[in-house]
PDB file of C-alpha atoms in Angstrom:
ATOM      1  CA  UNK D   1     -94.273  -0.548  43.928  1.00 55.00           C
ATOM      2  CA  UNK D   2     -93.303  -1.359  40.259  1.00 79.00           C
ATOM      3  CA  UNK D   3     -91.467   0.932  37.778  1.00 91.00           C
ATOM      4  CA  UNK D   4     -93.094  -1.156  34.814  1.00 96.00           C
ATOM      5  CA  UNK D   5     -96.601  -0.244  33.541  1.00 97.00           C
ATOM      6  CA  UNK D   6     -98.185  -2.651  30.870  1.00 97.00           C
ATOM      7  CA  UNK D   7    -100.897  -0.322  29.000  1.00 97.00           C
ATOM      8  CA  UNK D   8    -103.295  -3.059  28.417  1.00 94.00           C
ATOM      9  CA  UNK D   9    -106.122  -4.994  29.715  1.00 90.00           C
ATOM     10  CA  UNK D  10    -105.359  -8.118  27.234  1.00 91.00           C
ATOM     11  CA  UNK D  11    -105.209 -11.076  29.512  1.00 91.00           C
ATOM     12  CA  UNK D  12    -102.763 -12.828  27.010  1.00 91.00           C
ATOM     13  CA  UNK D  13    -100.163 -10.043  27.146  1.00 95.00           C
ATOM     14  CA  UNK D  14    -100.571  -9.700  31.195  1.00 96.00           C
ATOM     15  CA  UNK D  15     -99.565 -13.687  30.919  1.00 95.00           C
ATOM     16  CA  UNK D  16     -96.624 -13.199  28.892  1.00 95.00           C
ATOM     17  CA  UNK D  17     -95.525  -9.923  30.989  1.00 96.00           C
ATOM     18  CA  UNK D  18     -95.893 -12.420  34.226  1.00 96.00           C
ATOM     19  CA  UNK D  19     -93.122 -14.503  32.894  1.00 95.00           C
ATOM     20  CA  UNK D  20     -90.507 -11.722  32.719  1.00 95.00           C
ATOM     21  CA  UNK D  21     -88.196 -10.941  35.742  1.00 94.00           C
ATOM     22  CA  UNK D  22     -90.120  -7.472  36.763  1.00 95.00           C
ATOM     23  CA  UNK D  23     -92.674  -6.821  38.956  1.00 94.00           C
ATOM     24  CA  UNK D  24     -95.638  -4.642  36.888  1.00 96.00           C
ATOM     25  CA  UNK D  25     -98.969  -3.256  36.816  1.00 96.00           C
ATOM     26  CA  UNK D  26    -101.625  -2.880  34.123  1.00 96.00           C
ATOM     27  CA  UNK D  27    -103.255   0.309  33.221  1.00 96.00           C
ATOM     28  CA  UNK D  28    -105.157   0.247  29.972  1.00 95.00           C
ATOM     29  CA  UNK D  29    -105.270   3.122  27.617  1.00 95.00           C
ATOM     30  CA  UNK D  30    -108.178   5.357  27.644  1.00 93.00           C
ATOM     31  CA  UNK D  31    -106.892   7.000  24.127  1.00 92.00           C
ATOM     32  CA  UNK D  32    -109.159   7.343  20.858  1.00 88.00           C
ATOM     33  CA  UNK D  33    -107.835   4.926  18.479  1.00 85.00           C
ATOM     34  CA  UNK D  34    -108.094   6.733  15.397  1.00 87.00           C
ATOM     35  CA  UNK D  35    -106.029   5.435  12.377  1.00 89.00           C
ATOM     36  CA  UNK D  36    -104.943   7.959   9.785  1.00 91.00           C
ATOM     37  CA  UNK D  37    -105.833   7.162   6.299  1.00 89.00           C
ATOM     38  CA  UNK D  38    -102.468   7.745   4.888  1.00 91.00           C
ATOM     39  CA  UNK D  39    -101.069   5.329   7.297  1.00 93.00           C
ATOM     40  CA  UNK D  40     -99.573   2.109   5.916  1.00 94.00           C
ATOM     41  CA  UNK D  41    -101.627  -1.243   7.101  1.00 94.00           C
ATOM     42  CA  UNK D  42     -98.235  -2.626   8.239  1.00 94.00           C
ATOM     43  CA  UNK D  43     -97.295   0.276  10.582  1.00 96.00           C
ATOM     44  CA  UNK D  44    -100.845   0.497  11.979  1.00 96.00           C
ATOM     45  CA  UNK D  45    -100.339  -1.796  14.718  1.00 96.00           C
ATOM     46  CA  UNK D  46     -96.933   0.331  15.739  1.00 97.00           C
ATOM     47  CA  UNK D  47     -99.094   3.635  15.547  1.00 97.00           C
ATOM     48  CA  UNK D  48    -101.756   2.323  17.672  1.00 97.00           C
ATOM     49  CA  UNK D  49     -99.004   0.729  20.309  1.00 97.00           C
ATOM     50  CA  UNK D  50     -97.680   4.358  20.631  1.00 97.00           C
ATOM     51  CA  UNK D  51    -100.898   6.020  21.025  1.00 97.00           C
ATOM     52  CA  UNK D  52    -101.711   3.474  24.093  1.00 97.00           C
ATOM     53  CA  UNK D  53     -98.352   3.644  25.678  1.00 97.00           C
ATOM     54  CA  UNK D  54     -98.250   7.732  25.076  1.00 97.00           C
ATOM     55  CA  UNK D  55    -101.857   8.229  26.872  1.00 97.00           C
ATOM     56  CA  UNK D  56    -100.483   5.902  30.053  1.00 97.00           C
ATOM     57  CA  UNK D  57     -97.166   7.566  29.796  1.00 97.00           C
ATOM     58  CA  UNK D  58     -98.730  11.363  30.210  1.00 96.00           C
ATOM     59  CA  UNK D  59    -100.337  10.251  33.525  1.00 95.00           C
ATOM     60  CA  UNK D  60     -96.944   9.072  34.942  1.00 94.00           C
ATOM     61  CA  UNK D  61     -94.608  11.541  33.392  1.00 90.00           C
ATOM     62  CA  UNK D  62     -91.461  12.503  35.672  1.00 88.00           C
ATOM     63  CA  UNK D  63     -92.139   9.356  37.836  1.00 93.00           C
ATOM     64  CA  UNK D  64     -89.511   7.025  36.556  1.00 92.00           C
ATOM     65  CA  UNK D  65     -91.962   4.797  35.145  1.00 95.00           C
ATOM     66  CA  UNK D  66     -91.542   2.416  32.068  1.00 96.00           C
ATOM     67  CA  UNK D  67     -94.694   1.939  29.871  1.00 97.00           C
ATOM     68  CA  UNK D  68     -95.456  -0.677  27.316  1.00 98.00           C
ATOM     69  CA  UNK D  69     -98.045  -0.539  24.833  1.00 98.00           C
ATOM     70  CA  UNK D  70     -98.986  -3.109  22.143  1.00 97.00           C
ATOM     71  CA  UNK D  71    -101.409  -3.669  19.755  1.00 95.00           C
ATOM     72  CA  UNK D  72    -102.303  -6.705  16.934  1.00 95.00           C
ATOM     73  CA  UNK D  73    -103.805  -6.440  13.650  1.00 95.00           C
ATOM     74  CA  UNK D  74    -104.316  -9.351  11.159  1.00 97.00           C
ATOM     75  CA  UNK D  75    -103.591  -8.346   7.751  1.00 98.00           C
ATOM     76  CA  UNK D  76    -105.042  -9.872   4.318  1.00 98.00           C
ATOM     77  CA  UNK D  77    -104.436  -8.918   1.077  1.00 96.00           C
ATOM     78  CA  UNK D  78    -103.576  -5.429   2.421  1.00 95.00           C
ATOM     79  CA  UNK D  79    -106.677  -5.287   4.407  1.00 95.00           C
ATOM     80  CA  UNK D  80    -107.013  -5.173   8.447  1.00 95.00           C
ATOM     81  CA  UNK D  81    -109.053  -7.689  10.455  1.00 95.00           C
ATOM     82  CA  UNK D  82    -109.968  -6.229  13.639  1.00 89.00           C
ATOM     83  CA  UNK D  83    -112.079  -7.707  16.346  1.00 91.00           C
ATOM     84  CA  UNK D  84    -115.346  -8.920  15.356  1.00 95.00           C
ATOM     85  CA  UNK D  85    -118.136  -6.899  16.562  1.00 94.00           C
ATOM     86  CA  UNK D  86    -121.016  -9.815  15.864  1.00 96.00           C
ATOM     87  CA  UNK D  87    -120.971 -13.519  15.269  1.00 96.00           C
ATOM     88  CA  UNK D  88    -121.312 -12.658  11.767  1.00 97.00           C
ATOM     89  CA  UNK D  89    -118.449 -10.634  11.165  1.00 97.00           C
ATOM     90  CA  UNK D  90    -116.436 -13.385  12.962  1.00 97.00           C
ATOM     91  CA  UNK D  91    -117.753 -16.214  10.732  1.00 97.00           C
ATOM     92  CA  UNK D  92    -116.970 -13.947   7.455  1.00 97.00           C
ATOM     93  CA  UNK D  93    -113.415 -13.207   8.677  1.00 97.00           C
ATOM     94  CA  UNK D  94    -112.639 -16.914   9.350  1.00 98.00           C
ATOM     95  CA  UNK D  95    -114.134 -17.640   5.749  1.00 98.00           C
ATOM     96  CA  UNK D  96    -111.695 -15.354   4.397  1.00 98.00           C
ATOM     97  CA  UNK D  97    -108.739 -16.387   6.142  1.00 98.00           C
ATOM     98  CA  UNK D  98    -109.559 -20.328   5.230  1.00 98.00           C
ATOM     99  CA  UNK D  99    -107.061 -21.850   3.302  1.00 98.00           C
ATOM    100  CA  UNK D 100    -104.953 -18.756   3.019  1.00 98.00           C
ATOM    101  CA  UNK D 101    -101.762 -17.191   4.481  1.00 98.00           C
ATOM    102  CA  UNK D 102    -102.083 -13.782   6.261  1.00 98.00           C
ATOM    103  CA  UNK D 103     -99.748 -11.518   8.202  1.00 98.00           C
ATOM    104  CA  UNK D 104     -99.824 -11.032  12.257  1.00 97.00           C
ATOM    105  CA  UNK D 105     -98.472  -7.632  12.859  1.00 97.00           C
ATOM    106  CA  UNK D 106     -97.781  -6.854  16.640  1.00 97.00           C
ATOM    107  CA  UNK D 107     -96.369  -3.149  17.188  1.00 98.00           C
ATOM    108  CA  UNK D 108     -94.713  -2.429  20.548  1.00 98.00           C
ATOM    109  CA  UNK D 109     -93.797   1.048  22.097  1.00 98.00           C
ATOM    110  CA  UNK D 110     -91.599   1.667  25.167  1.00 98.00           C
ATOM    111  CA  UNK D 111     -91.706   5.097  26.729  1.00 97.00           C
ATOM    112  CA  UNK D 112     -89.294   5.622  29.512  1.00 94.00           C
ATOM    113  CA  UNK D 113     -87.899   9.039  31.111  1.00 91.00           C
ATOM    114  CA  UNK D 114     -84.697   7.689  28.513  1.00 90.00           C
ATOM    115  CA  UNK D 115     -87.078   8.383  25.487  1.00 94.00           C
ATOM    116  CA  UNK D 116     -89.485   6.341  23.197  1.00 96.00           C
ATOM    117  CA  UNK D 117     -88.833   3.418  21.060  1.00 97.00           C
ATOM    118  CA  UNK D 118     -91.477   1.464  18.532  1.00 98.00           C
ATOM    119  CA  UNK D 119     -90.892  -1.587  16.744  1.00 97.00           C
ATOM    120  CA  UNK D 120     -93.050  -3.953  14.730  1.00 97.00           C
ATOM    121  CA  UNK D 121     -93.014  -7.960  14.794  1.00 98.00           C
ATOM    122  CA  UNK D 122     -94.612  -9.990  12.049  1.00 98.00           C
ATOM    123  CA  UNK D 123     -95.752 -13.687  11.518  1.00 98.00           C
ATOM    124  CA  UNK D 124     -97.138 -15.346   8.942  1.00 98.00           C
ATOM    125  CA  UNK D 125    -100.046 -17.489   9.809  1.00 98.00           C
ATOM    126  CA  UNK D 126    -101.546 -20.198   7.249  1.00 98.00           C
ATOM    127  CA  UNK D 127    -104.843 -21.479   7.885  1.00 98.00           C
ATOM    128  CA  UNK D 128    -106.165 -24.885   6.839  1.00 98.00           C
ATOM    129  CA  UNK D 129    -109.443 -24.956   4.817  1.00 98.00           C
ATOM    130  CA  UNK D 130    -111.947 -24.426   6.953  1.00 98.00           C
ATOM    131  CA  UNK D 131    -115.825 -26.037   6.880  1.00 98.00           C
ATOM    132  CA  UNK D 132    -118.625 -24.102   7.633  1.00 97.00           C
ATOM    133  CA  UNK D 133    -118.954 -26.597  10.662  1.00 97.00           C
ATOM    134  CA  UNK D 134    -115.452 -25.841  11.846  1.00 97.00           C
ATOM    135  CA  UNK D 135    -116.274 -22.088  11.625  1.00 97.00           C
ATOM    136  CA  UNK D 136    -119.524 -22.759  13.468  1.00 97.00           C
ATOM    137  CA  UNK D 137    -118.052 -24.590  16.111  1.00 97.00           C
ATOM    138  CA  UNK D 138    -115.014 -22.506  16.871  1.00 97.00           C
ATOM    139  CA  UNK D 139    -117.499 -19.506  17.083  1.00 97.00           C
ATOM    140  CA  UNK D 140    -119.623 -21.264  19.584  1.00 96.00           C
ATOM    141  CA  UNK D 141    -116.521 -21.559  21.938  1.00 96.00           C
ATOM    142  CA  UNK D 142    -116.844 -17.677  22.361  1.00 95.00           C
ATOM    143  CA  UNK D 143    -112.931 -17.416  21.695  1.00 95.00           C
ATOM    144  CA  UNK D 144    -113.170 -15.577  18.282  1.00 95.00           C
ATOM    145  CA  UNK D 145    -115.268 -12.423  19.815  1.00 93.00           C
ATOM    146  CA  UNK D 146    -112.260 -10.420  21.613  1.00 87.00           C
ATOM    147  CA  UNK D 147    -109.449 -11.406  18.851  1.00 92.00           C
ATOM    148  CA  UNK D 148    -107.974  -9.528  15.950  1.00 92.00           C
ATOM    149  CA  UNK D 149    -108.577 -11.715  12.818  1.00 96.00           C
ATOM    150  CA  UNK D 150    -111.385 -13.528  15.242  1.00 97.00           C
ATOM    151  CA  UNK D 151    -108.929 -16.268  16.260  1.00 97.00           C
ATOM    152  CA  UNK D 152    -106.604 -16.836  19.165  1.00 94.00           C
ATOM    153  CA  UNK D 153    -103.761 -19.131  18.464  1.00 95.00           C
ATOM    154  CA  UNK D 154    -103.159 -19.898  21.962  1.00 93.00           C
ATOM    155  CA  UNK D 155    -106.649 -21.559  22.582  1.00 93.00           C
ATOM    156  CA  UNK D 156    -108.948 -23.704  20.258  1.00 96.00           C
ATOM    157  CA  UNK D 157    -107.600 -21.485  17.336  1.00 96.00           C
ATOM    158  CA  UNK D 158    -104.638 -23.527  17.134  1.00 96.00           C
ATOM    159  CA  UNK D 159    -106.610 -25.838  15.549  1.00 97.00           C
ATOM    160  CA  UNK D 160    -107.450 -23.672  12.610  1.00 97.00           C
ATOM    161  CA  UNK D 161    -103.389 -23.428  11.645  1.00 98.00           C
ATOM    162  CA  UNK D 162    -101.655 -25.428   9.350  1.00 98.00           C
ATOM    163  CA  UNK D 163     -98.113 -23.353   9.634  1.00 98.00           C
ATOM    164  CA  UNK D 164     -96.892 -20.203  11.054  1.00 98.00           C
ATOM    165  CA  UNK D 165     -93.500 -18.266  10.010  1.00 98.00           C
ATOM    166  CA  UNK D 166     -92.115 -16.224  12.772  1.00 98.00           C
ATOM    167  CA  UNK D 167     -92.701 -15.637  16.285  1.00 97.00           C
ATOM    168  CA  UNK D 168     -95.671 -17.621  17.941  1.00 97.00           C
ATOM    169  CA  UNK D 169     -95.950 -14.940  20.815  1.00 97.00           C
ATOM    170  CA  UNK D 170     -96.272 -12.076  17.941  1.00 97.00           C
ATOM    171  CA  UNK D 171     -99.573 -13.854  17.008  1.00 96.00           C
ATOM    172  CA  UNK D 172    -100.541 -14.243  20.845  1.00 95.00           C
ATOM    173  CA  UNK D 173    -100.159 -10.351  21.074  1.00 94.00           C
ATOM    174  CA  UNK D 174     -96.539  -9.533  22.344  1.00 97.00           C
ATOM    175  CA  UNK D 175     -93.322 -10.558  20.716  1.00 97.00           C
ATOM    176  CA  UNK D 176     -92.417 -11.608  24.155  1.00 96.00           C
ATOM    177  CA  UNK D 177     -88.368 -12.159  23.909  1.00 97.00           C
ATOM    178  CA  UNK D 178     -88.113  -8.855  21.810  1.00 97.00           C
ATOM    179  CA  UNK D 179     -89.937  -6.930  24.145  1.00 97.00           C
ATOM    180  CA  UNK D 180     -87.813  -8.635  27.493  1.00 96.00           C
ATOM    181  CA  UNK D 181     -84.358  -7.737  25.571  1.00 96.00           C
ATOM    182  CA  UNK D 182     -85.458  -4.095  25.043  1.00 96.00           C
ATOM    183  CA  UNK D 183     -86.578  -3.668  28.722  1.00 96.00           C
ATOM    184  CA  UNK D 184     -83.518  -5.226  29.872  1.00 94.00           C
ATOM    185  CA  UNK D 185     -81.420  -2.014  28.541  1.00 93.00           C
ATOM    186  CA  UNK D 186     -83.477   0.639  30.322  1.00 93.00           C
ATOM    187  CA  UNK D 187     -81.996   1.988  33.642  1.00 87.00           C
ATOM    188  CA  UNK D 188     -85.125   2.041  35.430  1.00 84.00           C
ATOM    189  CA  UNK D 189     -85.482  -1.603  34.870  1.00 87.00           C
ATOM    190  CA  UNK D 190     -82.139  -2.935  36.032  1.00 79.00           C
ATOM    191  CA  UNK D 191     -82.054  -5.637  37.942  1.00 66.00           C
TER     192      UNK D 191
END
């Protein structure tokens, strides 16, 4: 039985966790994701990661578990782009991101018996200018519908991206190297 719990149902985060040296289980959070109006857009992902991790942690308090929650948002000109609810919303997001540089902010919270730590990793992503056909073809793949900002860097979305500055895995949804280093310091996970 693993001491490590990933508070997520994201296949991309699961895939990254599978590369780490610990066994783990996945338990998606059932927390309400309400964002306080006064919260900075650049702290939103970290706040949501804390809410997710905290809800899962509350089910296992005192069991010696380590819970990791993560959330990713795309930010352009101070506005958060979440997951599109419709194909039209996805197309609009991609039009707005076309030819511009945006920030992908991934927040992570780790909770163990030793306490709670939250942090944010940010990466700048620049898109090529996208034609309507490119946007339409990309939406037809179905990939944009469950992704913040309506794209996934690890899939067909890679063809939209001109440049990134920062951690690739932050854009994928989990700054894996940073998370691994923090987990290595937790006694419950000593290898």
